[in-house]
Amino acid sequence: SSDDSTTSEAPTVVKGSMKMSVDDPAAFCASREVLTGLKAAIARASGRDSSSVDVTCSPAASRRLAERRLAGAVDIAYEIIIPAGAPATAADDAVAALGAVDAQRLTTMVNEELTKAGATVTVQVTDVAAPTKEVGSTTTMAQAQPTSSASRGAAMTTALGFLVALGIAGRT
């Protein structure tokens, strides 16, 4: 039908990542203002609202020779959730907009948004991966449920304890 070409029937997730150099990677990733600024910068670069952006920040593994001039590197991963019912071109538009922003322009955008968010740090974007999209994806960073894996772990521990107890009781 004609509706298929105007709106998406399933949610779409646009994913991407980048590396940045910062003064203190651990403090940078722990800052609420930094995460707010990163979300805003990615939203701005993609043309989407920041409420649809999820960001994770983690200090990168150090490769001292390769990154000698960097104070420290962080890996940034993001997901932009484009809901079902959004214009069918929304995900492609976000991918194209993000793909058109190079590391230098992204550095400027991130630093501007970090300042607006109240963060007192500056970054240098050193690498930007091409964004991708996944149609119909429902497993996102925001919806990940650590409690389910924790409860699975607890169930396994309980089951293992029970089997060990049976084994010990069976030997007496």
Coordinates of N, CA, C and O in Angstrom, one line a residue:
S1 N 0.8 -1.2 0.0 CA 0.0 0.0 0.0 C 0.9 1.2 0.0 O 2.1 1.2 0.3
S2 N 0.3 2.4 -0.2 CA 1.0 3.6 -0.3 C 1.6 4.0 1.1 O 2.5 4.7 1.2
D3 N 1.0 3.5 2.2 CA 1.4 3.8 3.5 C 2.8 3.3 3.8 O 3.6 3.8 4.5
D4 N 3.2 2.1 3.1 CA 4.5 1.5 3.3 C 5.6 2.4 2.9 O 6.7 2.4 3.5
S5 N 5.4 3.3 2.0 CA 6.5 4.2 1.5 C 6.6 5.5 2.3 O 7.5 6.2 2.2
T6 N 5.6 5.8 3.1 CA 5.6 7.0 3.8 C 6.0 6.9 5.3 O 6.5 7.8 5.9
T7 N 5.7 5.8 5.9 CA 6.1 5.6 7.3 C 6.7 4.2 7.5 O 6.4 3.3 6.8
S8 N 7.5 4.1 8.5 CA 8.2 2.8 8.8 C 7.2 2.0 9.7 O 6.5 2.5 10.5
E9 N 7.2 0.7 9.4 CA 6.3 -0.2 10.2 C 6.9 -0.7 11.4 O 6.2 -1.2 12.3
A10 N 8.2 -0.7 11.5 CA 8.9 -1.2 12.7 C 9.9 -0.1 13.1 O 10.4 0.7 12.4
P11 N 10.3 -0.2 14.4 CA 11.3 0.8 14.9 C 12.7 0.5 14.2 O 12.9 -0.7 13.8
T12 N 13.4 1.5 14.0 CA 14.8 1.4 13.3 C 15.8 1.9 14.3 O 15.5 3.0 14.9
V13 N 16.9 1.3 14.4 CA 18.0 1.8 15.2 C 19.2 2.2 14.4 O 19.6 1.4 13.6
V14 N 19.6 3.4 14.5 CA 20.8 3.9 13.8 C 21.9 3.8 14.8 O 21.8 4.3 15.9
K15 N 23.0 3.1 14.4 CA 24.1 2.9 15.4 C 25.4 3.4 14.8 O 25.6 3.4 13.6
G16 N 26.3 3.9 15.7 CA 27.6 4.4 15.3 C 28.5 4.5 16.4 O 28.1 4.2 17.6
S17 N 29.7 4.8 16.1 CA 30.7 5.0 17.2 C 31.8 6.0 16.8 O 31.9 6.3 15.6
M18 N 32.5 6.4 17.8 CA 33.7 7.3 17.5 C 34.7 7.2 18.6 O 34.3 6.7 19.7
K19 N 35.9 7.6 18.4 CA 36.9 7.7 19.4 C 37.2 9.2 19.6 O 37.2 10.0 18.7
M20 N 37.5 9.5 20.9 CA 37.9 10.9 21.2 C 39.1 10.9 22.2 O 39.2 9.9 22.9
S21 N 39.8 11.9 22.1 CA 40.9 12.1 23.1 C 40.4 13.1 24.1 O 39.8 14.1 23.8
V22 N 40.7 12.8 25.4 CA 40.2 13.7 26.5 C 41.3 13.7 27.5 O 42.2 12.8 27.5
D23 N 41.2 14.6 28.5 CA 42.3 14.7 29.5 C 42.2 13.5 30.5 O 43.2 13.0 31.0
D24 N 41.0 13.2 30.9 CA 40.8 12.2 32.0 C 39.6 11.2 31.6 O 38.5 11.5 31.9
P25 N 40.0 10.1 30.9 CA 38.9 9.3 30.3 C 37.9 8.8 31.3 O 36.7 8.8 31.1
A26 N 38.4 8.3 32.5 CA 37.4 7.8 33.5 C 36.5 8.9 34.0 O 35.2 8.7 34.1
A27 N 37.0 10.1 34.3 CA 36.1 11.1 34.8 C 35.2 11.6 33.7 O 34.0 11.9 33.9
F28 N 35.7 11.7 32.5 CA 34.9 12.1 31.3 C 33.7 11.2 31.2 O 32.5 11.6 31.1
C29 N 33.9 9.9 31.2 CA 32.8 8.9 31.0 C 31.8 8.9 32.2 O 30.7 8.5 32.0
A30 N 32.3 9.3 33.3 CA 31.4 9.3 34.5 C 30.6 10.5 34.7 O 29.7 10.6 35.5
S31 N 30.8 11.5 33.8 CA 30.1 12.8 34.0 C 28.8 12.8 33.3 O 28.6 12.5 32.1
R32 N 27.7 13.2 34.1 CA 26.4 13.3 33.6 C 26.3 14.4 32.5 O 25.6 14.3 31.5
E33 N 27.0 15.5 32.8 CA 27.0 16.6 31.8 C 27.6 16.2 30.5 O 27.2 16.6 29.4
V34 N 28.7 15.4 30.6 CA 29.3 14.9 29.3 C 28.4 14.0 28.5 O 28.2 14.2 27.3
L35 N 27.7 13.1 29.2 CA 26.7 12.2 28.5 C 25.6 13.1 27.9 O 25.2 12.8 26.8
T36 N 25.1 14.1 28.6 CA 24.1 14.9 28.1 C 24.6 15.7 26.8 O 23.9 15.8 25.8
G37 N 25.8 16.2 26.9 CA 26.4 16.9 25.8 C 26.6 16.0 24.6 O 26.4 16.4 23.4
L38 N 27.1 14.8 24.8 CA 27.3 13.8 23.7 C 26.0 13.5 23.1 O 25.9 13.5 21.8
K39 N 24.9 13.3 23.8 CA 23.6 13.0 23.3 C 23.2 14.1 22.4 O 22.7 13.9 21.3
A40 N 23.3 15.3 22.9 CA 22.9 16.5 22.2 C 23.7 16.7 20.9 O 23.1 17.0 19.8
A41 N 25.0 16.4 20.9 CA 25.8 16.6 19.7 C 25.4 15.5 18.7 O 25.4 15.8 17.5
I42 N 25.2 14.3 19.1 CA 24.8 13.2 18.1 C 23.4 13.5 17.6 O 23.2 13.4 16.4
A43 N 22.5 14.0 18.4 CA 21.2 14.4 17.9 C 21.3 15.5 16.9 O 20.7 15.5 15.8
R44 N 22.2 16.5 17.2 CA 22.3 17.6 16.3 C 22.9 17.2 15.0 O 22.5 17.6 13.9
A45 N 23.9 16.3 15.0 CA 24.6 15.8 13.8 C 23.6 15.0 13.0 O 23.7 15.0 11.7
S46 N 22.7 14.3 13.6 CA 21.8 13.3 12.9 C 20.5 14.0 12.5 O 19.7 13.4 11.7
G47 N 20.2 15.1 13.1 CA 18.9 15.8 12.8 C 17.7 15.2 13.6 O 16.6 15.5 13.3
R48 N 18.0 14.4 14.6 CA 17.0 13.8 15.5 C 17.0 14.5 16.8 O 17.9 15.2 17.2
D49 N 16.0 14.2 17.6 CA 15.8 14.7 18.9 C 16.8 14.0 19.9 O 16.9 12.7 19.8
S50 N 17.3 14.7 20.9 CA 18.3 14.0 21.8 C 17.6 13.0 22.7 O 18.2 12.0 23.1
S51 N 16.3 13.0 22.8 CA 15.6 12.0 23.6 C 15.6 10.7 22.9 O 15.3 9.6 23.6
S52 N 15.9 10.6 21.6 CA 15.9 9.4 20.9 C 17.3 8.8 20.8 O 17.5 7.7 20.2
V53 N 18.3 9.5 21.5 CA 19.7 9.1 21.4 C 20.1 8.4 22.7 O 19.9 9.0 23.8
D54 N 20.8 7.3 22.6 CA 21.4 6.6 23.8 C 22.9 6.6 23.5 O 23.3 6.3 22.4
V55 N 23.7 6.9 24.5 CA 25.2 7.0 24.4 C 25.8 6.2 25.5 O 25.4 6.2 26.6
T56 N 26.9 5.4 25.1 CA 27.8 4.8 26.1 C 29.2 5.3 25.9 O 29.6 5.6 24.8
C57 N 29.9 5.5 27.0 CA 31.2 6.0 27.0 C 32.1 5.1 27.8 O 31.7 4.7 28.9
S58 N 33.2 4.7 27.2 CA 34.1 3.8 28.0 C 35.6 4.2 27.6 O 35.9 4.5 26.5
P59 N 36.4 4.3 28.7 CA 37.8 4.5 28.4 C 38.4 3.5 27.5 O 38.1 2.3 27.7
A60 N 39.1 3.9 26.5 CA 39.7 3.0 25.5 C 40.9 2.3 26.1 O 41.6 2.8 26.9
A61 N 41.1 1.1 25.6 CA 42.4 0.4 26.0 C 43.6 1.2 25.5 O 43.5 1.7 24.4
S62 N 44.5 1.4 26.3 CA 45.7 2.3 25.9 C 46.7 1.5 25.0 O 47.1 0.4 25.3
R63 N 47.0 2.2 24.0 CA 48.1 1.8 23.1 C 49.1 2.9 23.1 O 49.0 3.8 22.3
R64 N 50.0 2.9 24.0 CA 50.8 4.1 24.3 C 51.6 4.6 23.1 O 51.6 5.8 22.9
L65 N 52.1 3.7 22.3 CA 52.9 4.2 21.1 C 52.0 4.9 20.1 O 52.3 5.9 19.6
A66 N 50.8 4.2 19.8 CA 49.9 4.7 18.8 C 49.2 6.0 19.3 O 48.9 6.8 18.4
E67 N 49.0 6.1 20.6 CA 48.3 7.3 21.1 C 49.1 8.1 22.0 O 48.6 8.7 22.9
R68 N 50.4 8.2 21.7 CA 51.4 8.9 22.6 C 51.0 10.3 22.8 O 51.1 10.8 23.9
R69 N 50.4 11.0 21.8 CA 50.1 12.4 21.9 C 48.8 12.7 22.6 O 48.4 13.8 23.0
L70 N 48.0 11.6 22.8 CA 46.7 11.8 23.4 C 46.7 11.6 24.9 O 47.4 10.7 25.4
A71 N 46.0 12.5 25.6 CA 46.0 12.4 27.1 C 45.3 11.0 27.5 O 45.7 10.4 28.4
G72 N 44.3 10.7 26.7 CA 43.6 9.5 27.0 C 42.5 9.3 25.9 O 42.0 10.4 25.4
A73 N 42.1 8.1 25.6 CA 41.1 8.0 24.6 C 39.8 7.4 25.2 O 39.9 6.6 26.2
V74 N 38.7 7.7 24.6 CA 37.4 7.1 25.0 C 36.7 6.6 23.8 O 36.9 7.2 22.7
D75 N 36.0 5.5 24.0 CA 35.2 5.0 22.9 C 33.8 5.4 23.2 O 33.2 5.2 24.3
I76 N 33.1 6.0 22.2 CA 31.7 6.4 22.3 C 30.9 5.6 21.3 O 31.2 5.5 20.2
A77 N 29.9 4.9 21.8 CA 28.9 4.2 21.0 C 27.6 4.9 21.2 O 27.2 5.3 22.3
Y78 N 26.8 5.0 20.1 CA 25.5 5.6 20.2 C 24.5 4.8 19.4 O 24.8 4.0 18.5
E79 N 23.2 4.9 19.8 CA 22.1 4.4 19.1 C 21.0 5.5 19.1 O 20.8 6.1 20.1
I80 N 20.4 5.6 17.9 CA 19.3 6.5 17.8 C 18.1 5.7 17.4 O 18.1 5.0 16.4
I81 N 17.1 5.8 18.3 CA 15.9 5.0 18.1 C 14.9 5.8 17.3 O 14.5 6.9 17.7
I82 N 14.5 5.3 16.1 CA 13.6 5.9 15.3 C 12.3 5.0 15.3 O 12.3 3.9 14.9
P83 N 11.2 5.6 15.9 CA 10.1 4.7 16.2 C 9.3 4.3 15.0 O 9.4 4.9 13.9
A84 N 8.6 3.2 15.2 CA 7.6 2.8 14.1 C 6.7 3.9 13.9 O 6.3 4.7 14.8
G85 N 6.3 4.2 12.6 CA 5.4 5.3 12.3 C 6.1 6.5 11.9 O 5.5 7.5 11.5
A86 N 7.4 6.6 12.1 CA 8.2 7.7 11.7 C 8.3 7.7 10.1 O 8.1 6.7 9.5
P87 N 8.6 8.8 9.5 CA 8.7 8.8 8.1 C 9.7 7.7 7.6 O 10.7 7.5 8.3
A88 N 9.4 7.1 6.6 CA 10.2 5.9 6.1 C 11.7 6.4 5.8 O 12.6 5.5 5.9
T89 N 11.9 7.6 5.5 CA 13.2 8.1 5.2 C 14.0 8.6 6.4 O 15.2 8.9 6.3
A90 N 13.4 8.6 7.6 CA 14.0 9.1 8.8 C 15.4 8.5 9.1 O 16.3 9.2 9.4
A91 N 15.4 7.2 9.1 CA 16.7 6.5 9.4 C 17.7 6.8 8.3 O 18.9 7.1 8.7
D92 N 17.4 6.7 7.1 CA 18.3 7.0 6.0 C 18.8 8.4 6.1 O 20.0 8.7 5.8
D93 N 17.9 9.3 6.4 CA 18.3 10.7 6.6 C 19.3 10.9 7.7 O 20.3 11.7 7.6
A94 N 19.0 10.2 8.8 CA 20.0 10.3 10.0 C 21.3 9.7 9.6 O 22.4 10.3 9.9
V95 N 21.3 8.6 8.9 CA 22.6 7.9 8.5 C 23.3 8.9 7.6 O 24.6 9.1 7.7
A96 N 22.6 9.5 6.6 CA 23.3 10.4 5.7 C 23.8 11.6 6.4 O 25.0 12.0 6.1
A97 N 23.1 12.2 7.3 CA 23.5 13.4 8.0 C 24.7 13.1 8.9 O 25.7 13.8 8.8
L98 N 24.7 11.9 9.6 CA 25.9 11.6 10.4 C 27.1 11.3 9.5 O 28.2 11.6 9.9
G99 N 26.9 10.6 8.4 CA 27.9 10.3 7.5 C 28.6 11.5 6.9 O 29.8 11.4 6.5
A100 N 27.9 12.6 6.8 CA 28.4 13.8 6.2 C 29.3 14.6 7.2 O 29.9 15.6 6.8
V101 N 29.3 14.2 8.4 CA 30.0 15.0 9.5 C 31.3 14.4 9.7 O 31.4 13.2 10.1
D102 N 32.4 15.1 9.4 CA 33.8 14.5 9.6 C 34.2 14.7 11.0 O 33.5 15.4 11.8
A103 N 35.4 14.2 11.4 CA 35.9 14.3 12.8 C 36.1 15.7 13.2 O 35.8 16.0 14.4
Q104 N 36.6 16.6 12.3 CA 36.8 18.0 12.7 C 35.5 18.7 13.0 O 35.4 19.3 14.1
R105 N 34.5 18.5 12.2 CA 33.2 19.2 12.4 C 32.5 18.6 13.7 O 31.9 19.3 14.5
L106 N 32.7 17.3 13.9 CA 32.1 16.6 15.0 C 32.8 17.1 16.3 O 32.1 17.3 17.3
T107 N 34.1 17.3 16.2 CA 34.8 17.9 17.4 C 34.2 19.2 17.8 O 33.9 19.4 19.0
T108 N 33.9 20.1 16.8 CA 33.3 21.4 17.1 C 31.9 21.2 17.7 O 31.6 21.8 18.7
M109 N 31.1 20.4 17.1 CA 29.8 20.2 17.6 C 29.8 19.6 19.0 O 29.0 20.1 19.9
V110 N 30.6 18.6 19.3 CA 30.6 18.0 20.6 C 31.1 19.0 21.6 O 30.5 19.1 22.7
N111 N 32.1 19.8 21.4 CA 32.6 20.8 22.3 C 31.6 21.8 22.6 O 31.4 22.3 23.7
E112 N 30.8 22.3 21.6 CA 29.8 23.3 21.8 C 28.7 22.7 22.7 O 28.2 23.4 23.6
E113 N 28.3 21.4 22.4 CA 27.2 20.8 23.2 C 27.7 20.5 24.6 O 26.9 20.6 25.5
L114 N 28.9 20.1 24.8 CA 29.5 19.9 26.1 C 29.4 21.2 27.0 O 29.0 21.1 28.1
T115 N 29.8 22.3 26.3 CA 29.7 23.6 27.0 C 28.3 23.9 27.4 O 28.0 24.3 28.5
K116 N 27.3 23.7 26.5 CA 25.9 24.0 26.8 C 25.4 23.1 27.9 O 24.6 23.6 28.7
A117 N 25.9 21.9 28.0 CA 25.5 21.0 29.1 C 26.2 21.2 30.4 O 25.8 20.6 31.4
G118 N 27.1 22.2 30.4 CA 27.8 22.5 31.7 C 29.1 21.7 31.9 O 29.6 21.8 33.0
A119 N 29.5 21.0 31.0 CA 30.8 20.2 31.1 C 31.9 21.2 30.9 O 31.9 22.0 30.0
T120 N 33.0 21.0 31.7 CA 34.1 21.9 31.6 C 35.3 21.2 30.9 O 36.4 21.3 31.4
V121 N 35.1 20.4 29.9 CA 36.1 19.7 29.2 C 36.0 20.0 27.7 O 35.0 20.4 27.2
T122 N 37.1 19.7 27.0 CA 37.1 19.7 25.6 C 37.6 18.4 25.1 O 38.4 17.7 25.8
V123 N 37.2 18.1 23.9 CA 37.6 16.8 23.3 C 38.1 17.0 21.9 O 38.0 18.1 21.3
Q124 N 38.8 16.0 21.4 CA 39.2 15.9 20.0 C 38.7 14.6 19.5 O 39.1 13.6 20.0
V125 N 37.8 14.7 18.5 CA 37.3 13.4 17.9 C 38.4 12.9 17.0 O 38.9 13.7 16.1
T126 N 38.9 11.7 17.2 CA 40.0 11.2 16.4 C 39.6 10.2 15.4 O 40.3 9.9 14.4
D127 N 38.4 9.6 15.5 CA 38.0 8.6 14.5 C 36.5 8.5 14.6 O 35.9 8.5 15.7
V128 N 35.8 8.4 13.5 CA 34.4 8.3 13.4 C 34.0 7.1 12.5 O 34.5 7.0 11.3
A129 N 33.3 6.1 13.0 CA 32.9 5.0 12.2 C 31.6 5.3 11.4 O 30.8 6.1 11.9
A130 N 31.4 4.8 10.3 CA 30.2 5.0 9.5 C 29.0 4.5 10.2 O 29.1 3.4 10.7
P131 N 27.9 5.2 10.3 CA 26.7 4.8 11.0 C 26.1 3.7 10.2 O 26.2 3.6 9.0
T132 N 25.3 2.8 10.9 CA 24.5 1.7 10.3 C 23.1 1.8 10.8 O 22.8 2.5 11.7
K133 N 22.2 1.1 10.1 CA 20.8 1.0 10.6 C 20.4 -0.4 10.7 O 20.8 -1.2 9.9
E134 N 19.5 -0.7 11.7 CA 18.9 -2.0 11.8 C 17.4 -1.8 11.9 O 17.0 -1.2 12.9
V135 N 16.7 -2.3 11.0 CA 15.3 -2.2 11.0 C 14.7 -3.3 11.9 O 15.1 -4.4 11.8
G136 N 13.7 -2.9 12.7 CA 13.0 -3.8 13.5 C 13.7 -4.3 14.7 O 13.3 -5.2 15.4
S137 N 14.8 -3.6 15.0 CA 15.6 -4.0 16.2 C 14.9 -3.4 17.4 O 14.5 -2.3 17.5
T138 N 14.7 -4.3 18.4 CA 14.1 -3.9 19.6 C 15.1 -4.0 20.8 O 14.8 -3.6 21.9
T139 N 16.3 -4.5 20.6 CA 17.2 -4.6 21.7 C 18.2 -3.4 21.5 O 19.0 -3.4 20.7
T140 N 18.0 -2.4 22.4 CA 18.8 -1.3 22.4 C 19.5 -1.1 23.7 O 19.1 -1.7 24.7
M141 N 20.4 -0.2 23.8 CA 21.1 0.1 25.0 C 20.1 0.5 26.1 O 20.3 0.1 27.2
A142 N 19.2 1.3 25.7 CA 18.2 1.8 26.7 C 17.3 0.7 27.2 O 16.9 0.7 28.3
Q143 N 17.0 -0.3 26.4 CA 16.1 -1.3 26.8 C 16.8 -2.6 27.3 O 16.2 -3.5 27.7
A144 N 18.2 -2.6 27.3 CA 18.9 -3.7 27.8 C 18.5 -3.9 29.2 O 18.3 -3.0 30.0
Q145 N 18.3 -5.2 29.6 CA 17.9 -5.4 31.0 C 18.9 -6.2 31.8 O 18.9 -7.4 31.8
P146 N 19.8 -5.5 32.5 CA 20.8 -6.2 33.2 C 20.2 -7.0 34.3 O 20.8 -8.0 34.7
T147 N 19.0 -6.7 34.8 CA 18.4 -7.5 35.8 C 18.1 -8.9 35.3 O 18.2 -9.8 36.1
S148 N 17.8 -9.1 34.1 CA 17.5 -10.4 33.6 C 18.7 -11.3 33.6 O 18.7 -12.4 33.9
S149 N 19.9 -10.7 33.2 CA 21.1 -11.5 33.2 C 21.5 -11.7 34.7 O 22.0 -12.8 35.0
A150 N 21.2 -10.8 35.5 CA 21.6 -11.0 37.0 C 20.7 -12.0 37.6 O 21.2 -12.9 38.3
S151 N 19.4 -12.0 37.2 CA 18.6 -13.1 37.8 C 18.9 -14.4 37.2 O 18.8 -15.4 37.9
R152 N 19.3 -14.5 35.9 CA 19.7 -15.7 35.3 C 21.0 -16.2 36.1 O 21.1 -17.4 36.4
G153 N 21.9 -15.3 36.4 CA 23.1 -15.7 37.1 C 22.7 -16.2 38.5 O 23.3 -17.2 38.9
A154 N 21.8 -15.6 39.1 CA 21.4 -16.0 40.5 C 20.7 -17.4 40.4 O 21.0 -18.3 41.2
A155 N 19.9 -17.6 39.4 CA 19.3 -18.9 39.2 C 20.3 -20.0 38.9 O 20.2 -21.1 39.5
M156 N 21.3 -19.7 38.1 CA 22.4 -20.7 37.9 C 23.2 -21.0 39.1 O 23.5 -22.1 39.4
T157 N 23.5 -19.9 39.9 CA 24.2 -20.1 41.2 C 23.4 -21.0 42.1 O 23.9 -21.9 42.7
T158 N 22.1 -20.7 42.2 CA 21.2 -21.5 43.1 C 21.2 -23.0 42.6 O 21.3 -23.9 43.4
A159 N 21.0 -23.2 41.3 CA 20.9 -24.5 40.7 C 22.3 -25.2 41.0 O 22.3 -26.4 41.3
L160 N 23.4 -24.5 40.8 CA 24.7 -25.2 41.0 C 24.9 -25.5 42.4 O 25.3 -26.6 42.8
G161 N 24.4 -24.6 43.3 CA 24.5 -24.9 44.8 C 23.7 -26.2 45.1 O 24.1 -27.0 45.9
F162 N 22.5 -26.3 44.6 CA 21.7 -27.4 44.8 C 22.3 -28.7 44.3 O 22.3 -29.7 45.0
L163 N 22.9 -28.7 43.1 CA 23.5 -29.9 42.6 C 24.8 -30.3 43.4 O 25.0 -31.4 43.6
V164 N 25.5 -29.3 43.9 CA 26.7 -29.6 44.7 C 26.2 -30.2 46.0 O 26.7 -31.2 46.5
A165 N 25.1 -29.6 46.6 CA 24.6 -30.2 47.8 C 24.1 -31.6 47.6 O 24.3 -32.5 48.5
L166 N 23.5 -31.9 46.5 CA 23.1 -33.3 46.2 C 24.3 -34.2 46.1 O 24.2 -35.3 46.6
G167 N 25.3 -33.7 45.4 CA 26.5 -34.5 45.3 C 27.1 -34.8 46.6 O 27.6 -36.0 46.9
I168 N 27.2 -33.8 47.5 CA 27.8 -34.1 48.8 C 26.9 -35.0 49.6 O 27.4 -35.9 50.3
A169 N 25.6 -34.7 49.6 CA 24.6 -35.6 50.4 C 24.7 -37.0 49.8 O 24.5 -38.0 50.6
G170 N 24.9 -37.2 48.5 CA 24.9 -38.5 47.9 C 26.1 -39.3 48.3 O 26.0 -40.6 48.3
R171 N 27.1 -38.7 48.8 CA 28.4 -39.4 49.1 C 28.3 -39.9 50.6 O 29.1 -40.8 50.9
T172 N 27.5 -39.4 51.4 CA 27.5 -39.8 52.8 C 26.8 -41.0 53.1 O 26.0 -41.6 52.3

